[in-house]
Tab-separated table of C-alpha atoms and ligand atoms in Angstrom:
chain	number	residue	atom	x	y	z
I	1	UNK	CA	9.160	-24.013	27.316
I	2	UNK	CA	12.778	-22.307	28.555
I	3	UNK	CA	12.331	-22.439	32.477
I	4	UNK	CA	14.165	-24.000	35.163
I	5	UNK	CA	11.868	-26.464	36.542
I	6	UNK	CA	8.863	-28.518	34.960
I	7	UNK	CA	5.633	-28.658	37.115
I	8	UNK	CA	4.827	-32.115	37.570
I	9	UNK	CA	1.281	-33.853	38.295
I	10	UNK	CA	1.180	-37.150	40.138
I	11	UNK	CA	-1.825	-39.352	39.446
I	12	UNK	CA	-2.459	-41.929	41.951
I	13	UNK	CA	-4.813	-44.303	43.569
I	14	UNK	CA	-3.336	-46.362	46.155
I	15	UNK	CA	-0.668	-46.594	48.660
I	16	UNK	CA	2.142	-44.272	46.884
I	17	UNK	CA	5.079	-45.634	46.656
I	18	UNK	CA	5.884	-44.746	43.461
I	19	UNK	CA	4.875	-40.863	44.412
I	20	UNK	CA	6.870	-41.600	47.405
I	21	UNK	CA	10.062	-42.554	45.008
I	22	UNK	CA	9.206	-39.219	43.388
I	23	UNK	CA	9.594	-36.958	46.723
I	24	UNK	CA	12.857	-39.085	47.733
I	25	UNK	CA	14.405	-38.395	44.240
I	26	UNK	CA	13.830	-34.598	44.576
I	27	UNK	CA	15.138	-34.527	48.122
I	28	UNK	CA	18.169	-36.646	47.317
I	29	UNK	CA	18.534	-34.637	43.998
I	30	UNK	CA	18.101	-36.914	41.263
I	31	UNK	CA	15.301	-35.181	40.408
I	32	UNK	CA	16.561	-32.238	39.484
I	33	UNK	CA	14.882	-30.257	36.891
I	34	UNK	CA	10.862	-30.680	38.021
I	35	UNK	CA	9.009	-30.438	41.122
I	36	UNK	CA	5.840	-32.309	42.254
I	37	UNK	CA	3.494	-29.489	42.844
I	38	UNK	CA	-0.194	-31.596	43.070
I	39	UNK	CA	-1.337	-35.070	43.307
I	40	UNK	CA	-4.297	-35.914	42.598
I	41	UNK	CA	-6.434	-39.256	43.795
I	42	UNK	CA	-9.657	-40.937	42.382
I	43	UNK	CA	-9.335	-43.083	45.416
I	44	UNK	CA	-10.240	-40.446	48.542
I	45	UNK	CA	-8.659	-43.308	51.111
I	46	UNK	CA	-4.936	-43.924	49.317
I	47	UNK	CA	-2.320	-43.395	51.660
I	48	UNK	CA	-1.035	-41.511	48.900
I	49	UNK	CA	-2.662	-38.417	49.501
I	50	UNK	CA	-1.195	-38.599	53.615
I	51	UNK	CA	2.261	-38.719	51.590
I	52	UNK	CA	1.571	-35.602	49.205
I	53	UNK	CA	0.037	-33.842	52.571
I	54	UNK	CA	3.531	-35.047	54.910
I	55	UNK	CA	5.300	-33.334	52.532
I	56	UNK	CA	3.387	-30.271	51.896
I	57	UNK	CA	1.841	-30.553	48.815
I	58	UNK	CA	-1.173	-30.035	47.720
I	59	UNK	CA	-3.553	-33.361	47.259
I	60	UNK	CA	-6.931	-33.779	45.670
I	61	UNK	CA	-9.578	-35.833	45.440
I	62	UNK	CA	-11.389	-36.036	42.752
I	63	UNK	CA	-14.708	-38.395	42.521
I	64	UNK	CA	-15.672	-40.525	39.483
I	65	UNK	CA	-18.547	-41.152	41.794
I	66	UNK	CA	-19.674	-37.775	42.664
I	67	UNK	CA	-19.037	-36.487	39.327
I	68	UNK	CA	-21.361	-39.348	37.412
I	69	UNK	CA	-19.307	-39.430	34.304
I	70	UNK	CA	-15.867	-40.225	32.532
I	71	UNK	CA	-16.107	-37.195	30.878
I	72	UNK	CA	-16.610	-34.805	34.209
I	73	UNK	CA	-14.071	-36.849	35.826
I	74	UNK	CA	-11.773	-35.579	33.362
I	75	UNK	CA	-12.538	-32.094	32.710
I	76	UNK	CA	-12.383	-31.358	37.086
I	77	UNK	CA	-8.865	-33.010	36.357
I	78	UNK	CA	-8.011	-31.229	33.563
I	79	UNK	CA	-9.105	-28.030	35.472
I	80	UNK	CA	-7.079	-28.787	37.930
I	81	UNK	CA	-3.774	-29.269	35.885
I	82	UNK	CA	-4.476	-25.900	34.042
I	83	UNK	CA	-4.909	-24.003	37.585
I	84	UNK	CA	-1.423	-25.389	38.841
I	85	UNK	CA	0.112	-25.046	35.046
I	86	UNK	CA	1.097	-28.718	35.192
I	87	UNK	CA	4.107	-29.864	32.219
I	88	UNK	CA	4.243	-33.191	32.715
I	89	UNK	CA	1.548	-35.855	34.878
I	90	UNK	CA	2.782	-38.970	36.080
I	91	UNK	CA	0.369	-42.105	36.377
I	92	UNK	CA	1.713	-43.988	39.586
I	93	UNK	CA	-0.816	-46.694	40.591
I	94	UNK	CA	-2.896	-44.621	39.211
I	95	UNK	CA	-6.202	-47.367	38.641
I	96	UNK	CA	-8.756	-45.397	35.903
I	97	UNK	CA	-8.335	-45.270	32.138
I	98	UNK	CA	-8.211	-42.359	30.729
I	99	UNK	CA	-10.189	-41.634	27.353
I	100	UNK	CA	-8.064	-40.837	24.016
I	101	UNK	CA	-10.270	-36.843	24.301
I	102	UNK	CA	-7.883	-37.242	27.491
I	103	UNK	CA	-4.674	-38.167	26.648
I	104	UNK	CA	-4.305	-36.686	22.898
I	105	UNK	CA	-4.460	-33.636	25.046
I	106	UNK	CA	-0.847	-34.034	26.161
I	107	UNK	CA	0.857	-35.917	23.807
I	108	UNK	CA	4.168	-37.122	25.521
I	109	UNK	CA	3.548	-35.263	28.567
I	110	UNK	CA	1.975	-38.584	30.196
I	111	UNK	CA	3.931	-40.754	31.262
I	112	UNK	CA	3.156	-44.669	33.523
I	113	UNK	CA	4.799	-46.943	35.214
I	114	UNK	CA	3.863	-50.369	34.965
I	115	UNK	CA	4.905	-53.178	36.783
I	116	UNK	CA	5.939	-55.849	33.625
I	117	UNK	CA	8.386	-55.667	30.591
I	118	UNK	CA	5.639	-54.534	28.171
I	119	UNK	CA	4.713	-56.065	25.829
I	120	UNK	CA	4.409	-58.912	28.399
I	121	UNK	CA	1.239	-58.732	31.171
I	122	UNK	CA	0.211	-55.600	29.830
I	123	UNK	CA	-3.080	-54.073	28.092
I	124	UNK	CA	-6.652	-54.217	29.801
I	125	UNK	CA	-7.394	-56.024	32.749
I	126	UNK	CA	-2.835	-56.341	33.648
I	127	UNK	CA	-3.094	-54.167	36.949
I	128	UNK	CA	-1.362	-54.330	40.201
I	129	UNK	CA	-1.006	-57.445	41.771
I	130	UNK	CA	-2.912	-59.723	38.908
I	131	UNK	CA	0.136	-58.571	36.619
I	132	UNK	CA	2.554	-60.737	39.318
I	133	UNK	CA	-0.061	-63.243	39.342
I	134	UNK	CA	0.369	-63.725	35.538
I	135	UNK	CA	4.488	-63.791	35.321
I	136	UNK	CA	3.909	-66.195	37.886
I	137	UNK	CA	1.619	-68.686	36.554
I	138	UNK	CA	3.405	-68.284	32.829
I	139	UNK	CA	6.740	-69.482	34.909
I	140	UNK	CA	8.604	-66.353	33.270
I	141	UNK	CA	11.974	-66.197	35.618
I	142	UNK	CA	12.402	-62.622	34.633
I	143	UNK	CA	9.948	-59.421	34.934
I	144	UNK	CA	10.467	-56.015	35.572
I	145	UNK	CA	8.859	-52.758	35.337
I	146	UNK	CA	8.411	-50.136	32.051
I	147	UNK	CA	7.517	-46.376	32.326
I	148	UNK	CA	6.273	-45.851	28.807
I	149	UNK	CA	3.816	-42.175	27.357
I	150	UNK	CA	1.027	-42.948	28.042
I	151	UNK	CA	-1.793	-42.759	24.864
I	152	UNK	CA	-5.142	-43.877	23.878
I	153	UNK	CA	-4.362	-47.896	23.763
I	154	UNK	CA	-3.900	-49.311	27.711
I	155	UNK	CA	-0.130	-49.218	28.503
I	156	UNK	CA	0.320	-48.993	24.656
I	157	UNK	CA	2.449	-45.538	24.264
I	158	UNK	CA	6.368	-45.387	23.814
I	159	UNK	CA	8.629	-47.168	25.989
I	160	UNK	CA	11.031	-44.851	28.188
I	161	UNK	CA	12.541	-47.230	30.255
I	162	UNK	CA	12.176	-50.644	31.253
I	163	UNK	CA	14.341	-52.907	33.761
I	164	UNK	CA	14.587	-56.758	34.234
I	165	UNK	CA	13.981	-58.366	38.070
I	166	UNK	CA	14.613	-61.615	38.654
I	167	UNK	CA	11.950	-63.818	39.578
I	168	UNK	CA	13.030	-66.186	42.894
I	169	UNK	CA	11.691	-69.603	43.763
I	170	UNK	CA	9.085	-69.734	45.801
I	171	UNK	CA	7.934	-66.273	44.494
I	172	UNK	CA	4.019	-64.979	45.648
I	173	UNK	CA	2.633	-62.479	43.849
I	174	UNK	CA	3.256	-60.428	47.208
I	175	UNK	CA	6.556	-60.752	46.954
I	176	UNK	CA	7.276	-60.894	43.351
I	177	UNK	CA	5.287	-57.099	43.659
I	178	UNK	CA	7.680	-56.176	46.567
I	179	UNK	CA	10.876	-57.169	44.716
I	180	UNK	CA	9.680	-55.640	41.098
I	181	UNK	CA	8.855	-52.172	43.352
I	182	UNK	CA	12.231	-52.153	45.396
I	183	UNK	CA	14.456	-53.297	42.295
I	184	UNK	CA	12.737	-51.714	39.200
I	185	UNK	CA	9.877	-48.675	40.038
I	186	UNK	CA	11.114	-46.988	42.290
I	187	UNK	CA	14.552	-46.725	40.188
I	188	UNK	CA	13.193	-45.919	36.830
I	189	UNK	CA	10.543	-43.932	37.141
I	190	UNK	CA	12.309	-40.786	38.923
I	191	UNK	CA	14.938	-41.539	36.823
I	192	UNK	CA	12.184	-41.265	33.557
I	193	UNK	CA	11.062	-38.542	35.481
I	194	UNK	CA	14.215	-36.258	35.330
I	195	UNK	CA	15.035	-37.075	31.889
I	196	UNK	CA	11.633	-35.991	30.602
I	197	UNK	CA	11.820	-32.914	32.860
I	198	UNK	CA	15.317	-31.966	31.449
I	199	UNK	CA	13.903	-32.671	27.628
I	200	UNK	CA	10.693	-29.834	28.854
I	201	UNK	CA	12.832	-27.587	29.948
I	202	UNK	CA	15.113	-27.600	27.263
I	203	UNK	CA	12.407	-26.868	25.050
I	204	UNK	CA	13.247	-30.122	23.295
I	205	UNK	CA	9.903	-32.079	24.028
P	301	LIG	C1	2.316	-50.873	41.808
P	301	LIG	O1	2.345	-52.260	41.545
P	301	LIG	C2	2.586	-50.120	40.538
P	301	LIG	O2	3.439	-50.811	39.674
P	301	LIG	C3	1.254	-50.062	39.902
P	301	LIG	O3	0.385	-49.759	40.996
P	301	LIG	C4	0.885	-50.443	42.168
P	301	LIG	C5	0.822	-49.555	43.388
P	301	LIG	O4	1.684	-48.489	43.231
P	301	LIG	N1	1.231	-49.074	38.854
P	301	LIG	P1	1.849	-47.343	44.369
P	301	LIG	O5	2.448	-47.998	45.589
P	301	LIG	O6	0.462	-46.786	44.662
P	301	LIG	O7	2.777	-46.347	43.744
């Protein structure tokens, strides 16, 4: 695929931060070769669709709920990432598995960040702030985050990047979440983001 900038997807379900990372990395230009042309939320209320709106791009919701199954939860998402001819989706707090008919569909064009140094806190039931709980209550005195492809097996695809955070005394899983998000997300994943987007463009992935 010779062209000069990869459509990117941005699958989210909360606040989004991460997306947010995204927009700021294509702004300040480390983000180069894609553009975030559609998010999409399972989560109608995340502040992440005001961000995709505040900076003009197009947000959708899209119901598990309404729709009554996995499977028609994925095909209205799939139909929406073959309407906007999406290269490359990015998970960022994104909260619903998606099935292997799902992601075998774009192998290594998925891609997650997660907020650990998989293969620690990671796999089912390792999300958001119960993945800070964890480090904290194994005593680990460094974390960090990994973007990794994302594949059938939860947060089991190829590591991309990972980066350590040191955990402070004192530490709550509030803040342990903050620091891990400041220090390690929001650097590596528009960072992962590029460098995939460079590799799609090139024809190379
Ligand atoms: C973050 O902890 C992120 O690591 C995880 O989801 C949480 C919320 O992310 N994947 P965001 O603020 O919605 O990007």
């Amino acid at each position: 695929m010779l062209k000069n900038k990869a459509r990117i997807a941005v699958l989210v379900s909360g606040g989004g931060t991460n997306l947010q990372a995204i927009l700021d990395a294509e702004k300040s230009g480390i983000i180069h070769s894609g553009e975030v042309v559609l998010v999409i939320s399972n989560n109608k209320d995340a502040y992440a669709l005001t961000r995709a709106a505040n900076a003009g791009i197009q947000g959708l919701y899209i119901s598990k709920k309404e729709l009554k199954s996995q499977a028609a939860f994925e095909a209205a998402v799939i139909n929406a990432l073959e309407e906007y001819r999406i290269d490359l989706i990015v998970l960022a707090g994104f909260m619903s598995i998606l099935s292997e008919q799902f992601t075998s569909r774009y192998p290594k064009r998925i891609i997650n960040i997660h907020p650990a140094l998989i293969p620690s806190f990671c796999g089912k039931g390792y999300y958001g702030l119960k993945v800070h709980e964890a480090a904290l209550e194994k005593g680990v005195k460094i974390t960090g985050a990994t973007v990794h492809f994302v594949n059938e097996i939860p947060d089991g695809g190829e590591i991309i990047a990972q980066k350590a955070v040191q955990v402070e005394d004192g530490d709550t899983p509030e803040t342990l979440q903050r620091r891990v998000m400041e220090q390690a997300e929001w650097v590596i994943l528009p960072a992962s983001v590029e460098k995939i987007c460079v590799a799609l463009c090139s024809g190379e992935s």
